The first five atom37 places (N, CA, C, CB, O) and aatype in JSON, in Angstrom:
{
  "aatype": [3, 0, 9, 2, 16, 9, 5, 9, 7, 4, 6, 9, 3, 13, 19, 3, 19, 3, 6, 15, 16, 19, 11, 19, 18, 0, 0, 2, 7, 16, 9, 18, 19, 0, 7, 6, 0, 6, 6, 19, 11, 19, 18, 15, 12, 15, 7, 0, 4, 19, 13, 2, 7, 19, 16, 2, 5, 19, 15, 7, 10, 2, 11, 7, 10, 18, 9, 13, 11, 4, 7, 2, 16, 16, 19, 11, 19, 9, 10],
  "atom_mask": [
    [1, 1, 1, 1, 1],
    [1, 1, 1, 1, 1],
    [1, 1, 1, 1, 1],
    [1, 1, 1, 1, 1],
    [1, 1, 1, 1, 1],
    [1, 1, 1, 1, 1],
    [1, 1, 1, 1, 1],
    [1, 1, 1, 1, 1],
    [1, 1, 1, 0, 1],
    [1, 1, 1, 1, 1],
    [1, 1, 1, 1, 1],
    [1, 1, 1, 1, 1],
    [1, 1, 1, 1, 1],
    [1, 1, 1, 1, 1],
    [1, 1, 1, 1, 1],
    [1, 1, 1, 1, 1],
    [1, 1, 1, 1, 1],
    [1, 1, 1, 1, 1],
    [1, 1, 1, 1, 1],
    [1, 1, 1, 1, 1],
    [1, 1, 1, 1, 1],
    [1, 1, 1, 1, 1],
    [1, 1, 1, 1, 1],
    [1, 1, 1, 1, 1],
    [1, 1, 1, 1, 1],
    [1, 1, 1, 1, 1],
    [1, 1, 1, 1, 1],
    [1, 1, 1, 1, 1],
    [1, 1, 1, 0, 1],
    [1, 1, 1, 1, 1],
    [1, 1, 1, 1, 1],
    [1, 1, 1, 1, 1],
    [1, 1, 1, 1, 1],
    [1, 1, 1, 1, 1],
    [1, 1, 1, 0, 1],
    [1, 1, 1, 1, 1],
    [1, 1, 1, 1, 1],
    [1, 1, 1, 1, 1],
    [1, 1, 1, 1, 1],
    [1, 1, 1, 1, 1],
    [1, 1, 1, 1, 1],
    [1, 1, 1, 1, 1],
    [1, 1, 1, 1, 1],
    [1, 1, 1, 1, 1],
    [1, 1, 1, 1, 1],
    [1, 1, 1, 1, 1],
    [1, 1, 1, 0, 1],
    [1, 1, 1, 1, 1],
    [1, 1, 1, 1, 1],
    [1, 1, 1, 1, 1],
    [1, 1, 1, 1, 1],
    [1, 1, 1, 1, 1],
    [1, 1, 1, 0, 1],
    [1, 1, 1, 1, 1],
    [1, 1, 1, 1, 1],
    [1, 1, 1, 1, 1],
    [1, 1, 1, 1, 1],
    [1, 1, 1, 1, 1],
    [1, 1, 1, 1, 1],
    [1, 1, 1, 0, 1],
    [1, 1, 1, 1, 1],
    [1, 1, 1, 1, 1],
    [1, 1, 1, 1, 1],
    [1, 1, 1, 0, 1],
    [1, 1, 1, 1, 1],
    [1, 1, 1, 1, 1],
    [1, 1, 1, 1, 1],
    [1, 1, 1, 1, 1],
    [1, 1, 1, 1, 1],
    [1, 1, 1, 1, 1],
    [1, 1, 1, 0, 1],
    [1, 1, 1, 1, 1],
    [1, 1, 1, 1, 1],
    [1, 1, 1, 1, 1],
    [1, 1, 1, 1, 1],
    [1, 1, 1, 1, 1],
    [1, 1, 1, 1, 1],
    [1, 1, 1, 1, 1],
    [1, 1, 1, 1, 1]
  ],
  "atom_positions": [
    [[12.46, 8.18, 1.03], [11.74, 6.95, 0.89], [11.65, 6.53, -0.57], [10.37, 7.08, 1.48], [11.42, 7.35, -1.45]],
    [[11.82, 5.27, -0.81], [11.73, 4.73, -2.15], [10.26, 4.59, -2.53], [12.47, 3.37, -2.25], [9.42, 4.32, -1.67]],
    [[9.94, 4.76, -3.79], [8.56, 4.62, -4.25], [8.51, 3.56, -5.34], [8.0, 5.97, -4.76], [9.31, 3.57, -6.27]],
    [[7.54, 2.63, -5.2], [7.35, 1.55, -6.18], [5.89, 1.54, -6.6], [7.77, 0.16, -5.58], [5.05, 2.17, -5.96]],
    [[5.58, 0.82, -7.67], [4.21, 0.76, -8.15], [3.77, -0.7, -8.18], [4.08, 1.41, -9.55], [4.54, -1.59, -8.55]],
    [[2.52, -0.93, -7.77], [1.9, -2.26, -7.81], [0.69, -2.17, -8.71], [1.5, -2.77, -6.38], [-0.16, -1.3, -8.5]],
    [[0.57, -3.03, -9.71], [-0.59, -3.07, -10.59], [-1.52, -4.18, -10.13], [-0.16, -3.29, -12.07], [-1.1, -5.33, -9.97]],
    [[-2.78, -3.82, -9.9], [-3.76, -4.81, -9.44], [-4.44, -5.42, -10.64], [-4.81, -4.17, -8.47], [-4.74, -4.72, -11.61]],
    [[-4.69, -6.71, -10.6], [-5.46, -7.36, -11.62], [-4.68, -8.43, -12.36], [0.0, 0.0, 0.0], [-5.29, -9.32, -12.95]],
    [[-3.39, -8.39, -12.34], [-2.6, -9.39, -13.02], [-2.08, -10.41, -12.05], [-1.45, -8.75, -13.77], [-2.61, -11.52, -11.98]],
    [[-1.08, -10.06, -11.32], [-0.46, -10.96, -10.35], [-0.41, -10.27, -9.02], [0.95, -11.38, -10.8], [-0.51, -9.04, -8.94]],
    [[-0.26, -11.04, -7.96], [0.03, -10.47, -6.64], [1.54, -10.26, -6.63], [-0.47, -11.41, -5.44], [2.32, -11.15, -6.96]],
    [[1.93, -9.03, -6.24], [3.32, -8.68, -6.32], [3.79, -8.09, -5.0], [3.57, -7.71, -7.46], [3.17, -7.17, -4.47]],
    [[4.91, -8.63, -4.45], [5.49, -8.07, -3.25], [6.47, -6.99, -3.62], [6.18, -9.15, -2.4], [7.18, -7.1, -4.63]],
    [[6.51, -5.94, -2.82], [7.45, -4.84, -3.05], [8.45, -4.84, -1.92], [6.72, -3.45, -3.15], [8.06, -4.73, -0.76]],
    [[9.73, -4.97, -2.23], [10.81, -4.9, -1.26], [11.63, -3.67, -1.54], [11.68, -6.17, -1.28], [12.31, -3.62, -2.57]],
    [[11.6, -2.67, -0.66], [12.4, -1.48, -0.85], [13.78, -1.73, -0.22], [11.7, -0.22, -0.23], [14.8, -1.43, -0.84]],
    [[13.82, -2.25, 0.98], [15.05, -2.75, 1.59], [14.64, -3.71, 2.73], [15.96, -1.56, 2.12], [13.45, -3.92, 2.95]],
    [[15.6, -4.27, 3.43], [15.3, -5.3, 4.41], [14.5, -4.77, 5.6], [16.58, -5.92, 4.9], [13.83, -5.55, 6.27]],
    [[14.55, -3.47, 5.88], [13.86, -2.95, 7.05], [12.45, -2.47, 6.75], [14.66, -1.82, 7.64], [11.77, -1.95, 7.64]],
    [[12.0, -2.62, 5.5], [10.67, -2.17, 5.14], [9.63, -3.26, 5.27], [10.68, -1.65, 3.75], [9.95, -4.45, 5.35]],
    [[8.37, -2.83, 5.28], [7.27, -3.81, 5.31], [6.99, -4.26, 3.89], [5.98, -3.2, 5.96], [7.38, -3.59, 2.93]],
    [[6.32, -5.4, 3.77], [5.95, -5.93, 2.46], [4.49, -5.54, 2.19], [6.14, -7.48, 2.4], [3.61, -5.75, 3.02]],
    [[4.25, -4.97, 1.03], [2.93, -4.48, 0.63], [2.57, -5.17, -0.67], [2.92, -2.9, 0.46], [3.39, -5.29, -1.58]],
    [[1.31, -5.64, -0.76], [0.82, -6.22, -2.0], [-0.66, -5.88, -2.13], [1.05, -7.75, -2.04], [-1.32, -5.51, -1.16]],
    [[-1.16, -6.02, -3.35], [-2.56, -5.7, -3.63], [-3.21, -6.82, -4.41], [-2.69, -4.38, -4.41], [-2.57, -7.46, -5.26]],
    [[-4.46, -7.06, -4.12], [-5.23, -8.08, -4.83], [-6.71, -7.79, -4.68], [-4.9, -9.49, -4.3], [-7.16, -7.42, -3.6]],
    [[-7.46, -7.96, -5.74], [-8.93, -7.81, -5.72], [-9.38, -6.49, -5.12], [-9.56, -8.95, -4.95], [-10.34, -6.46, -4.35]],
    [[-8.69, -5.38, -5.44], [-9.12, -4.07, -4.96], [-8.78, -3.78, -3.52], [0.0, 0.0, 0.0], [-9.27, -2.8, -2.97]],
    [[-7.96, -4.6, -2.89], [-7.57, -4.39, -1.48], [-6.04, -4.32, -1.41], [-8.13, -5.55, -0.56], [-5.34, -5.08, -2.07]],
    [[-5.53, -3.37, -0.59], [-4.11, -3.25, -0.37], [-3.79, -3.94, 0.93], [-3.66, -1.75, -0.35], [-4.45, -3.68, 1.94]],
    [[-2.79, -4.83, 0.95], [-2.43, -5.61, 2.13], [-1.04, -5.28, 2.63], [-2.52, -7.08, 1.83], [-0.15, -4.95, 1.84]],
    [[-0.86, -5.35, 3.92], [0.47, -5.28, 4.57], [0.72, -6.67, 5.11], [0.53, -4.18, 5.73], [-0.03, -7.15, 5.95]],
    [[1.79, -7.34, 4.63], [2.1, -8.69, 5.1], [2.47, -8.65, 6.58], [3.26, -9.3, 4.27], [3.22, -7.79, 7.03]],
    [[1.92, -9.6, 7.32], [2.22, -9.69, 8.75], [1.14, -9.04, 9.61], [0.0, 0.0, 0.0], [-0.03, -8.98, 9.24]],
    [[1.57, -8.54, 10.77], [0.64, -7.95, 11.73], [0.23, -6.56, 11.32], [1.25, -7.91, 13.11], [0.87, -5.94, 10.47]],
    [[-0.86, -6.07, 11.92], [-1.38, -4.74, 11.64], [-0.32, -3.68, 11.92], [-2.64, -4.47, 12.46], [0.4, -3.75, 12.91]],
    [[-0.25, -2.71, 11.04], [0.7, -1.59, 11.13], [-0.07, -0.28, 10.97], [1.82, -1.72, 10.03], [-1.19, -0.26, 10.47]],
    [[0.56, 0.82, 11.41], [-0.02, 2.13, 11.16], [0.13, 2.45, 9.68], [0.65, 3.22, 12.05], [1.24, 2.46, 9.15]],
    [[-0.99, 2.73, 9.02], [-1.03, 2.92, 7.57], [-1.67, 4.25, 7.25], [-1.79, 1.78, 6.88], [-2.64, 4.64, 7.89]],
    [[-1.14, 4.95, 6.25], [-1.75, 6.13, 5.72], [-1.85, 5.95, 4.17], [-0.92, 7.42, 6.11], [-0.9, 5.51, 3.53]],
    [[-3.0, 6.29, 3.62], [-3.2, 6.2, 2.17], [-3.69, 7.56, 1.7], [-4.22, 5.05, 1.8], [-4.64, 8.13, 2.24]],
    [[-3.01, 8.07, 0.65], [-3.32, 9.38, 0.11], [-3.76, 9.26, -1.34], [-2.1, 10.31, 0.21], [-3.23, 8.44, -2.1]],
    [[-4.76, 10.07, -1.72], [-5.14, 10.15, -3.13], [-4.12, 11.0, -3.84], [-6.56, 10.73, -3.31], [-3.28, 11.63, -3.2]],
    [[-4.18, 11.03, -5.17], [-3.2, 11.8, -5.93], [-3.43, 13.3, -5.76], [-3.27, 11.43, -7.4], [-2.55, 14.08, -6.1]],
    [[-4.57, 13.72, -5.25], [-4.82, 15.12, -4.95], [-4.22, 15.52, -3.6], [-6.33, 15.4, -4.97], [-4.25, 16.69, -3.22]],
    [[-3.68, 14.52, -2.87], [-3.06, 14.81, -1.57], [-3.96, 14.6, -0.39], [0.0, 0.0, 0.0], [-3.53, 14.78, 0.75]],
    [[-5.22, 14.21, -0.62], [-6.17, 14.0, 0.47], [-5.88, 12.66, 1.14], [-7.64, 14.04, -0.04], [-5.68, 11.65, 0.45]],
    [[-5.86, 12.63, 2.47], [-5.69, 11.39, 3.2], [-7.02, 10.64, 3.16], [-5.21, 11.65, 4.68], [-8.01, 11.12, 3.72]],
    [[-7.06, 9.47, 2.52], [-8.3, 8.69, 2.37], [-8.37, 7.54, 3.36], [-8.42, 8.14, 0.95], [-9.42, 6.92, 3.5]],
    [[-7.24, 7.25, 4.07], [-7.24, 6.23, 5.12], [-6.09, 6.53, 6.05], [-7.14, 4.79, 4.53], [-4.98, 6.82, 5.6]],
    [[-6.36, 6.45, 7.37], [-5.36, 6.63, 8.39], [-5.73, 5.76, 9.59], [-5.23, 8.12, 8.8], [-6.72, 6.03, 10.26]],
    [[-4.96, 4.73, 9.85], [-5.28, 3.85, 10.96], [-4.33, 2.67, 11.08], [0.0, 0.0, 0.0], [-3.38, 2.55, 10.31]],
    [[-4.59, 1.82, 12.03], [-3.77, 0.63, 12.23], [-4.52, -0.58, 11.66], [-3.44, 0.42, 13.74], [-5.6, -0.94, 12.12]],
    [[-3.92, -1.18, 10.65], [-4.57, -2.3, 9.95], [-3.51, -3.1, 9.15], [-5.71, -1.77, 8.99], [-2.37, -2.67, 9.01]],
    [[-3.92, -4.22, 8.67], [-3.05, -4.93, 7.69], [-3.73, -5.06, 6.34], [-2.67, -6.34, 8.22], [-3.26, -5.81, 5.49]],
    [[-4.85, -4.34, 6.13], [-5.47, -4.3, 4.81], [-6.35, -3.07, 4.71], [-6.3, -5.58, 4.55], [-6.97, -2.64, 5.68]],
    [[-6.41, -2.5, 3.51], [-7.24, -1.31, 3.22], [-8.08, -1.67, 2.01], [-6.37, -0.01, 2.95], [-7.55, -2.05, 0.97]],
    [[-9.39, -1.54, 2.16], [-10.29, -1.81, 1.08], [-11.33, -0.71, 0.96], [-10.95, -3.16, 1.27], [-11.37, 0.2, 1.79]],
    [[-12.17, -0.79, -0.05], [-13.27, 0.21, -0.22], [-12.83, 1.46, -0.95], [0.0, 0.0, 0.0], [-13.59, 2.43, -0.99]],
    [[-11.62, 1.48, -1.52], [-11.19, 2.64, -2.25], [-11.64, 2.55, -3.71], [-9.68, 2.8, -2.15], [-11.74, 1.46, -4.27]],
    [[-11.9, 3.71, -4.31], [-12.24, 3.73, -5.73], [-11.01, 3.4, -6.55], [-12.8, 5.11, -6.14], [-9.88, 3.49, -6.06]],
    [[-11.24, 3.0, -7.8], [-10.11, 2.75, -8.73], [-9.34, 4.04, -8.89], [-10.61, 2.21, -10.13], [-9.92, 5.12, -8.95]],
    [[-8.02, 3.91, -8.97], [-7.18, 5.08, -9.16], [-5.78, 4.83, -8.62], [0.0, 0.0, 0.0], [-5.42, 3.71, -8.25]],
    [[-4.99, 5.9, -8.58], [-3.63, 5.84, -8.12], [-3.54, 6.41, -6.7], [-2.7, 6.6, -9.08], [-4.06, 7.5, -6.43]],
    [[-2.9, 5.69, -5.8], [-2.79, 6.08, -4.39], [-1.35, 6.01, -3.94], [-3.67, 5.19, -3.51], [-0.56, 5.24, -4.48]],
    [[-1.02, 6.83, -2.96], [0.27, 6.74, -2.26], [0.02, 6.04, -0.94], [0.93, 8.17, -2.04], [-0.79, 6.49, -0.13]],
    [[0.69, 4.94, -0.72], [0.52, 4.09, 0.48], [1.79, 4.25, 1.34], [0.27, 2.56, 0.09], [2.9, 4.01, 0.88]],
    [[1.58, 4.66, 2.58], [2.71, 4.86, 3.5], [2.53, 4.02, 4.74], [2.87, 6.34, 3.88], [1.49, 4.07, 5.4]],
    [[3.57, 3.23, 5.06], [3.54, 2.36, 6.24], [4.96, 2.3, 6.78], [3.0, 0.9, 5.89], [5.85, 1.76, 6.11]],
    [[5.21, 2.84, 7.96], [6.57, 2.88, 8.5], [7.47, 3.67, 7.59], [0.0, 0.0, 0.0], [7.14, 4.8, 7.23]],
    [[8.61, 3.1, 7.2], [9.56, 3.77, 6.3], [9.29, 3.42, 4.85], [11.0, 3.41, 6.67], [10.08, 3.78, 3.98]],
    [[8.21, 2.72, 4.56], [7.89, 2.27, 3.2], [6.82, 3.18, 2.6], [7.41, 0.79, 3.19], [5.77, 3.41, 3.21]],
    [[7.08, 3.68, 1.41], [6.11, 4.47, 0.66], [6.06, 3.87, -0.75], [6.5, 6.01, 0.63], [7.07, 3.76, -1.43]],
    [[4.83, 3.49, -1.17], [4.67, 2.91, -2.5], [3.47, 3.55, -3.2], [4.49, 1.37, -2.42], [2.52, 4.0, -2.55]],
    [[3.53, 3.57, -4.53], [2.37, 3.95, -5.33], [1.58, 2.69, -5.62], [2.8, 4.65, -6.65], [2.15, 1.66, -5.96]],
    [[0.25, 2.76, -5.47], [-0.62, 1.63, -5.71], [-1.67, 2.0, -6.73], [-1.28, 1.15, -4.41], [-2.34, 3.02, -6.59]],
    [[-1.82, 1.19, -7.77], [-2.86, 1.45, -8.75], [-3.99, 0.44, -8.5], [-2.31, 1.34, -10.23], [-3.79, -0.77, -8.58]],
    [[-5.17, 0.96, -8.21], [-6.35, 0.1, -8.04], [-7.22, 0.14, -9.28], [-7.16, 0.53, -6.82], [-8.26, -0.52, -9.32]]
  ]
}
């Protein structure tokens, strides 16, 4: 899986790993999956799963670096 980084606070940025991946972006402390709700897993840098469920947005996380996994897409997200 390819890994990309999204910086929150400047611009909203779409991440395209390849045509079969989902689009992920972050804004205002929330991580979004473009389109319909998907199965999402979010891990802290210590490896702890901090979110696991079906959604198209994840909020309420503390500032920090997270690994966001949705389908075949894995990205690093900085909140």
